[in-house]
XYZ file of C-alpha atoms in Angstrom:
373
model
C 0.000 0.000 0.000
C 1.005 3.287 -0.794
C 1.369 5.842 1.917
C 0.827 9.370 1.269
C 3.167 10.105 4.086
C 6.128 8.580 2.418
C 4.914 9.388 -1.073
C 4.619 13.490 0.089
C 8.323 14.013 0.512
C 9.301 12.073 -3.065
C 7.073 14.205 -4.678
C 8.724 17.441 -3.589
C 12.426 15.763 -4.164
C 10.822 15.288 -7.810
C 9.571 18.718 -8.047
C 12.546 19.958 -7.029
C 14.624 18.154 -9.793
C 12.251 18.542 -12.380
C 11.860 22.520 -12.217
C 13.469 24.559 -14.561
C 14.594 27.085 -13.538
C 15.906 25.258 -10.437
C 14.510 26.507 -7.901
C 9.973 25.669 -8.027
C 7.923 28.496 -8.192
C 6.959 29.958 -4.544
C 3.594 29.180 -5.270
C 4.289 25.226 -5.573
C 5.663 24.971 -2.511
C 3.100 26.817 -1.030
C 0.537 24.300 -1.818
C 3.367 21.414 -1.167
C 3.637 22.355 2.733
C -0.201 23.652 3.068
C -0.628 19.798 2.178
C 2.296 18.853 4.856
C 0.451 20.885 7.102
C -3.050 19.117 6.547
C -1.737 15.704 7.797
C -2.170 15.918 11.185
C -5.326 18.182 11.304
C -6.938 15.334 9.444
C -5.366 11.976 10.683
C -7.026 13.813 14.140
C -10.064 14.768 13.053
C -11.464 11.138 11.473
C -10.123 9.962 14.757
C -12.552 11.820 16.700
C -15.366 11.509 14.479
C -14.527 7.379 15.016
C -14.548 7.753 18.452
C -17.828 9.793 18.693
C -19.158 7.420 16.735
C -18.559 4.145 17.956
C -16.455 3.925 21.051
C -17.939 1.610 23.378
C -19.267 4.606 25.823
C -20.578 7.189 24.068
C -20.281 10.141 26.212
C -16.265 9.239 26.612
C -16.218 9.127 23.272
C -17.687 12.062 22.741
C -15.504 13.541 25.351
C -12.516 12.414 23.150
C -13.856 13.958 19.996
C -14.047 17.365 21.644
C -10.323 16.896 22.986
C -8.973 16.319 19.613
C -11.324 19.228 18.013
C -9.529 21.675 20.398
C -6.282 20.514 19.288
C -7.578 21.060 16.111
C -8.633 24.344 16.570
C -5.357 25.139 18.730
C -3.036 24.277 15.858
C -1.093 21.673 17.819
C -1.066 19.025 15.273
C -0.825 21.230 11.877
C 2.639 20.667 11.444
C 3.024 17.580 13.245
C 3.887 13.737 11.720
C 4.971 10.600 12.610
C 5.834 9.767 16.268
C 5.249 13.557 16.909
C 1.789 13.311 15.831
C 1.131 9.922 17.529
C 2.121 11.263 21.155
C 0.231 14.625 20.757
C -2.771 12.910 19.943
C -2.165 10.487 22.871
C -1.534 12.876 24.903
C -4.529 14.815 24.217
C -6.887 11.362 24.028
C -5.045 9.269 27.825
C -5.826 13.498 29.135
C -9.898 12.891 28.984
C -10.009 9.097 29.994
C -7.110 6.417 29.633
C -7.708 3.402 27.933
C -5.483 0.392 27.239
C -5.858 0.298 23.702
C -5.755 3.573 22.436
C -2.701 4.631 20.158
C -1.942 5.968 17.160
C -0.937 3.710 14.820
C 1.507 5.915 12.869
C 3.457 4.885 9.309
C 6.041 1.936 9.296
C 9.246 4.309 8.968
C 7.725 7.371 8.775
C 9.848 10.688 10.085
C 8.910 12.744 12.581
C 8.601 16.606 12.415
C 9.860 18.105 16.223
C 7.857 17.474 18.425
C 5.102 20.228 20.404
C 6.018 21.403 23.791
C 5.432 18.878 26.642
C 5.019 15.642 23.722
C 6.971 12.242 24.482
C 9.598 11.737 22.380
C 9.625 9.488 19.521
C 9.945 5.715 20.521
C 11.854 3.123 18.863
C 9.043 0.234 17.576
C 9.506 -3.154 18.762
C 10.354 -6.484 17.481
C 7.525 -8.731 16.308
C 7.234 -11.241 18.144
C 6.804 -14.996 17.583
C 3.056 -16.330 18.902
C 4.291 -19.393 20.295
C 7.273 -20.201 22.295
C 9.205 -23.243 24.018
C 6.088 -25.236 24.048
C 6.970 -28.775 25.624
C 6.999 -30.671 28.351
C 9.325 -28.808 30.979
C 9.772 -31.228 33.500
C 7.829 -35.203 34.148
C 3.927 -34.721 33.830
C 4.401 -31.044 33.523
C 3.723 -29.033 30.047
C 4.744 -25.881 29.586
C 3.591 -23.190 26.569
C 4.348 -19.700 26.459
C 1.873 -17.257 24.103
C 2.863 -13.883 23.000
C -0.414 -13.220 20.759
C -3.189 -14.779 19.800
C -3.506 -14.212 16.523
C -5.887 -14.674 13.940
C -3.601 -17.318 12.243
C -5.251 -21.006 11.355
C -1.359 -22.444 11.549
C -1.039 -20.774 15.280
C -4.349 -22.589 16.322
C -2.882 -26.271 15.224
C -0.488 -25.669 17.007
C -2.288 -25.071 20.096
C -4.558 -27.780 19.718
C -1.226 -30.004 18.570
C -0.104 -28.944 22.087
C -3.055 -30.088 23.937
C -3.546 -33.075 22.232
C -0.300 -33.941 22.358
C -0.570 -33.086 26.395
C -3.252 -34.841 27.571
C -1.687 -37.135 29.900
C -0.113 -34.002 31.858
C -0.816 -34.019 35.241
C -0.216 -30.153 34.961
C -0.236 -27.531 32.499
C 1.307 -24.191 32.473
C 0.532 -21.474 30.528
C 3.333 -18.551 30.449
C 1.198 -14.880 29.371
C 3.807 -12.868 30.941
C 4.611 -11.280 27.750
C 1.310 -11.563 25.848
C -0.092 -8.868 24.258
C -3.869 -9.782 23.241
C -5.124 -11.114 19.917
C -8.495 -12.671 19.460
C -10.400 -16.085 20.572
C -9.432 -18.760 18.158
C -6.373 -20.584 20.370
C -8.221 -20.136 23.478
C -11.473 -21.750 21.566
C -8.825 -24.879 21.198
C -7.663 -24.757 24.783
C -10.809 -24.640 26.764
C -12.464 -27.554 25.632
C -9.585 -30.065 27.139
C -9.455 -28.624 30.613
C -13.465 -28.130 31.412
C -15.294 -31.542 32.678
C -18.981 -29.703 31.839
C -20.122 -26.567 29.385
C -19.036 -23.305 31.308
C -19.468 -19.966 31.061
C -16.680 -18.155 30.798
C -17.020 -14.381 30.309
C -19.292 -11.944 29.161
C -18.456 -9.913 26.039
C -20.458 -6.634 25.556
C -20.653 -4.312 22.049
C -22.497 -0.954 21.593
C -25.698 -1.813 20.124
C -24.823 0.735 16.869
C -21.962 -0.621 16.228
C -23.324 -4.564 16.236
C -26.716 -3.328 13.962
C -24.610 -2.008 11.354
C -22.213 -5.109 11.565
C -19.030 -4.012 12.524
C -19.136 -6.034 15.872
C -15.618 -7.693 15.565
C -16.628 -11.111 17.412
C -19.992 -11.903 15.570
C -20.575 -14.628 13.962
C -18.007 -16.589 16.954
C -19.287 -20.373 17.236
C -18.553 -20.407 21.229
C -20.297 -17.104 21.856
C -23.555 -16.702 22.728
C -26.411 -14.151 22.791
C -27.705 -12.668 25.978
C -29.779 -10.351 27.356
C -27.159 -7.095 28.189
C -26.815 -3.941 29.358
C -29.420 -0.635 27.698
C -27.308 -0.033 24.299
C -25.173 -3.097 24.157
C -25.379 -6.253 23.010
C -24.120 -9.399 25.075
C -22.468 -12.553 24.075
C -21.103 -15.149 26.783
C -18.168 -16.875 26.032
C -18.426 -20.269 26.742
C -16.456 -23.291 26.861
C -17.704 -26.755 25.544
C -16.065 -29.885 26.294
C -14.307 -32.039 23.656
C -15.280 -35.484 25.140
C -11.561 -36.165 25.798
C -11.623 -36.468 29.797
C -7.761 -36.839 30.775
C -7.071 -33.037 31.191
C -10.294 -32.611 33.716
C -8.197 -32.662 36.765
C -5.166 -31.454 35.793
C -3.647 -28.706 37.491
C -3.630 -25.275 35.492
C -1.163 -22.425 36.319
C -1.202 -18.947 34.588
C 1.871 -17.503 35.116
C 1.167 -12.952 34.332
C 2.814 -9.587 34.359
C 2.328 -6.616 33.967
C 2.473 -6.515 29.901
C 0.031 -9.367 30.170
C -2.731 -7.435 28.086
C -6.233 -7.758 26.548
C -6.652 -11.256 25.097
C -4.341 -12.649 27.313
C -6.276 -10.696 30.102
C -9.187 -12.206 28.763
C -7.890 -15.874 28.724
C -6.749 -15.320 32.616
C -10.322 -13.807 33.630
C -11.602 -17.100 32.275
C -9.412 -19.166 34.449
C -10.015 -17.384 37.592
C -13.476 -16.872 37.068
C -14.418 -20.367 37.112
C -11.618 -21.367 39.398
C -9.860 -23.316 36.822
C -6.359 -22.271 36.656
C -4.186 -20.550 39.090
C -2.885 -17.301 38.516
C 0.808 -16.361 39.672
C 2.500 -13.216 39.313
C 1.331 -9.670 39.091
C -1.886 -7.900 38.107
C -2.464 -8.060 34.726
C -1.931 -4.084 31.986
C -5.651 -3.389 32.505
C -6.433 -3.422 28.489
C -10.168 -4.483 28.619
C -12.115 -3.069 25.398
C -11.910 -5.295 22.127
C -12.887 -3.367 19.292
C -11.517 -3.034 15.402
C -9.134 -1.302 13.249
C -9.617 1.620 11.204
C -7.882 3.684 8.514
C -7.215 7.308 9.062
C -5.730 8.178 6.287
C -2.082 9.196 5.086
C -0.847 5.740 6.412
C -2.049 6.314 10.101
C -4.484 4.072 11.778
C -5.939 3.535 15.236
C -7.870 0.580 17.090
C -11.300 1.937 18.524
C -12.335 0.128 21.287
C -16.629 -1.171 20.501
C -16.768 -2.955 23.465
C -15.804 -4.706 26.679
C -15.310 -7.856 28.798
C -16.699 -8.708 32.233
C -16.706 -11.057 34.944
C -20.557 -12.303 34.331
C -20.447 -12.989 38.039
C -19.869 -9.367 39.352
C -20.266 -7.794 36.028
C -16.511 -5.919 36.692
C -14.113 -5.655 33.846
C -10.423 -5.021 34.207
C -9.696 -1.930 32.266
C -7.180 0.315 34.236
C -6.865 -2.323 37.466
C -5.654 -5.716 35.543
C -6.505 -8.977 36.349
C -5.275 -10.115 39.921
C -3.420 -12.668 40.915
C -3.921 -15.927 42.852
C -0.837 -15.918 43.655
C 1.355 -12.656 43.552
C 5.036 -12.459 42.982
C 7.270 -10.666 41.100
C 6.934 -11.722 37.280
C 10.216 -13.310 36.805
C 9.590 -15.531 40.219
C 6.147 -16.700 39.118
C 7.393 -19.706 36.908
C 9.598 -20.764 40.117
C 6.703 -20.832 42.067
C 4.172 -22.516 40.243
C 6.880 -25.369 39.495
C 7.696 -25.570 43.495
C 3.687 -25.758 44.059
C 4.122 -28.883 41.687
C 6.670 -30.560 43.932
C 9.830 -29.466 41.479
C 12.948 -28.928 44.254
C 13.296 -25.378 44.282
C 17.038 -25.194 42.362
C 15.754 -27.495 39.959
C 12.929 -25.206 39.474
C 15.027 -21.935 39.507
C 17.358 -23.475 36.700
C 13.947 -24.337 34.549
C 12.497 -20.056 34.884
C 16.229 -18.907 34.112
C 15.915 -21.556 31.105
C 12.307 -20.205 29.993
C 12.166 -16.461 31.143
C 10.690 -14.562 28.010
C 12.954 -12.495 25.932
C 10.087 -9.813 26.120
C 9.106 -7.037 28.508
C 7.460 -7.982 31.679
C 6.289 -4.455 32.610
C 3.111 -2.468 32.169
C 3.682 0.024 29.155
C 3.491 3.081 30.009
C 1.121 4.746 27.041
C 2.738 7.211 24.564
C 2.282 10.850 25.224
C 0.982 10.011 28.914
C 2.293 12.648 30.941
């Protein structure tokens, strides 16, 4: 895909070897850096009109579209693009009411004009990483699997369910989220049925009734979801787990080892397991990204994820956006593998030698959002 961010300064290199005499008419580059200019006023008004129109509440949202409409109207994004652009706009949007999963998504590569007063600077993007790692069995009748997404990728889900299957006999199973960053439903949708004995609910799932009529709800149409009676303007779909008619994982013991970066799917998966009491959580709260929601295009190459909806405990009807998921069990990420490994009778030096052996290469801190202040 082109992007008219990258394609805006080859045109005026062009122009500029092209014009005879050498140097362009004033009037050209007039109109070149008007259109510079018009990036960021743009890229931040379609945000807000997105968020007014279909954030999952609608006064917030509307309370974000009026944020970005004064930094409209104040100039502070006119000559702003890039990482500049992303944190004044993040700045302006985590200033009304922080949320987990709002951030500009700003051009692969693109540069950065300086940055207003009191913006974060520019960060450098990070590594992808790979979904699945050191999935095995990490010491006699224990498995071990570490996710960093869950992604909507059919190979990533045979893998999972290769993993269960290929499991079964554990007498334990422990899943490492410590440096999972969310994703969507279709792993855990091959997880859950191996470790439940009976059909169980497992969360609750709500979307602003606008968005679902017009059919941008991003999990309709889900097999293991189903349709509830919600909350005025949303519409609610329980998550729910149905066995596979395999028994030998019933009673095994689950652990969920989290941290801080633990976010939104993988928040979701360890709401699940506490909820019904099926796995044991050890580490720290989880980020405290709750809202699922979709994609959209901005324009110019920038993008942003606007949050439809949310997930809840269908017990209390809490959700875990700003607070994470708790605990169990609460010690400091890098010690929770050691201590779900001791709970299993592993000698504590044997265990310590395992963690060191299987600590993730990734961040185990909550991200701090760009442009927070």
């Amino acid at each position: 895909m082109i992007r008219s961010s990258r394609l805006l300064p080859g045109l005026l290199m062009a122009a500029a070897m092209i014009a005879v005499p050498a140097i362009a008419p004033p009037t050209a580059f007039a109109a070149d850096e008007a259109a510079a200019e018009s990036i960021g006023d743009a890229v931040a008004e379609k945000y807000a009109a997105l968020l007014e129109r279909d954030y999952v509440y609608p006064e917030t949202g509307k309370r974000y579209a009026a944020a970005l409409r004064a930094g409209i109207k104040a100039g502070r994004y006119r000559t702003l693009t890039g990482e500049a652009l992303g944190a004044a706009i993040d700045a302006d949007v985590n200033g009304v009411a922080p949320d987990g999963h709002l951030r500009l998504r700003v051009p692969e590569g693109a540069s950065s004009a300086p940055a207003a007063s009191g913006a974060a600077a520019p960060t450098t993007p990070r590594p992808r990483k790979p979904p699945v790692e050191q999935a095995g069995w990490i010491a006699p009748g224990i498995a071990f699997i570490r996710f960093n997404l869950f992604p909507d990728d059919a190979a990533v889900t045979e893998a999972a369910a290769k993993f269960m299957a290929d499991h079964a006999d554990a007498k334990a199973i422990i899943f490492d989220i410590r440096s999972h960053n969310g994703g969507g439903l279709e792993q855990m949708d091959v997880i859950f049925p191996w470790l439940f004995a009976e059909p169980t609910r497992l969360v609750t799932m709500a979307t602003r009734a606008s968005v679902d009529a017009e059919g941008g709800s991003p999990i309709d149409g889900v097999a293991s979801l189903r349709l509830v009676k919600g909350d005025p303007g949303m519409v609610a779909r329980e998550h729910w787990a149905t066995p596979n008619g395999d028994k030998r994982l019933h009673k095994a013991k689950v652990y969920v080892l989290t941290s801080g970066a633990s976010g939104s799917a993988a928040e979701h998966f360890a709401l699940a397991m506490k909820h019904t009491h099926r796995g044991i959580l050890v580490g720290a709260p989880t980020a405290g990204a709750n809202h699922f929601g979709r994609g959209e295009e901005l324009g110019g190459g920038y993008a942003a994820f606007i949050p439809v909806g949310r997930t809840y405990d269908p017990a209390t009807g809490k959700d875990w956006e700003g607070d994470g998921v708790q605990p169990d069990i609460a010690v400091p990420p890098a010690d929770a593998l050691v201590r779900a490994l001791t709970d299993l009778g592993v000698a504590p030096a044997e265990a310590k030698t395992l963690s060191d052996a299987h600590r993730p290469a990734w961040p185990m801190e909550r991200r701090k959002p760009r442009g927070a202040r």
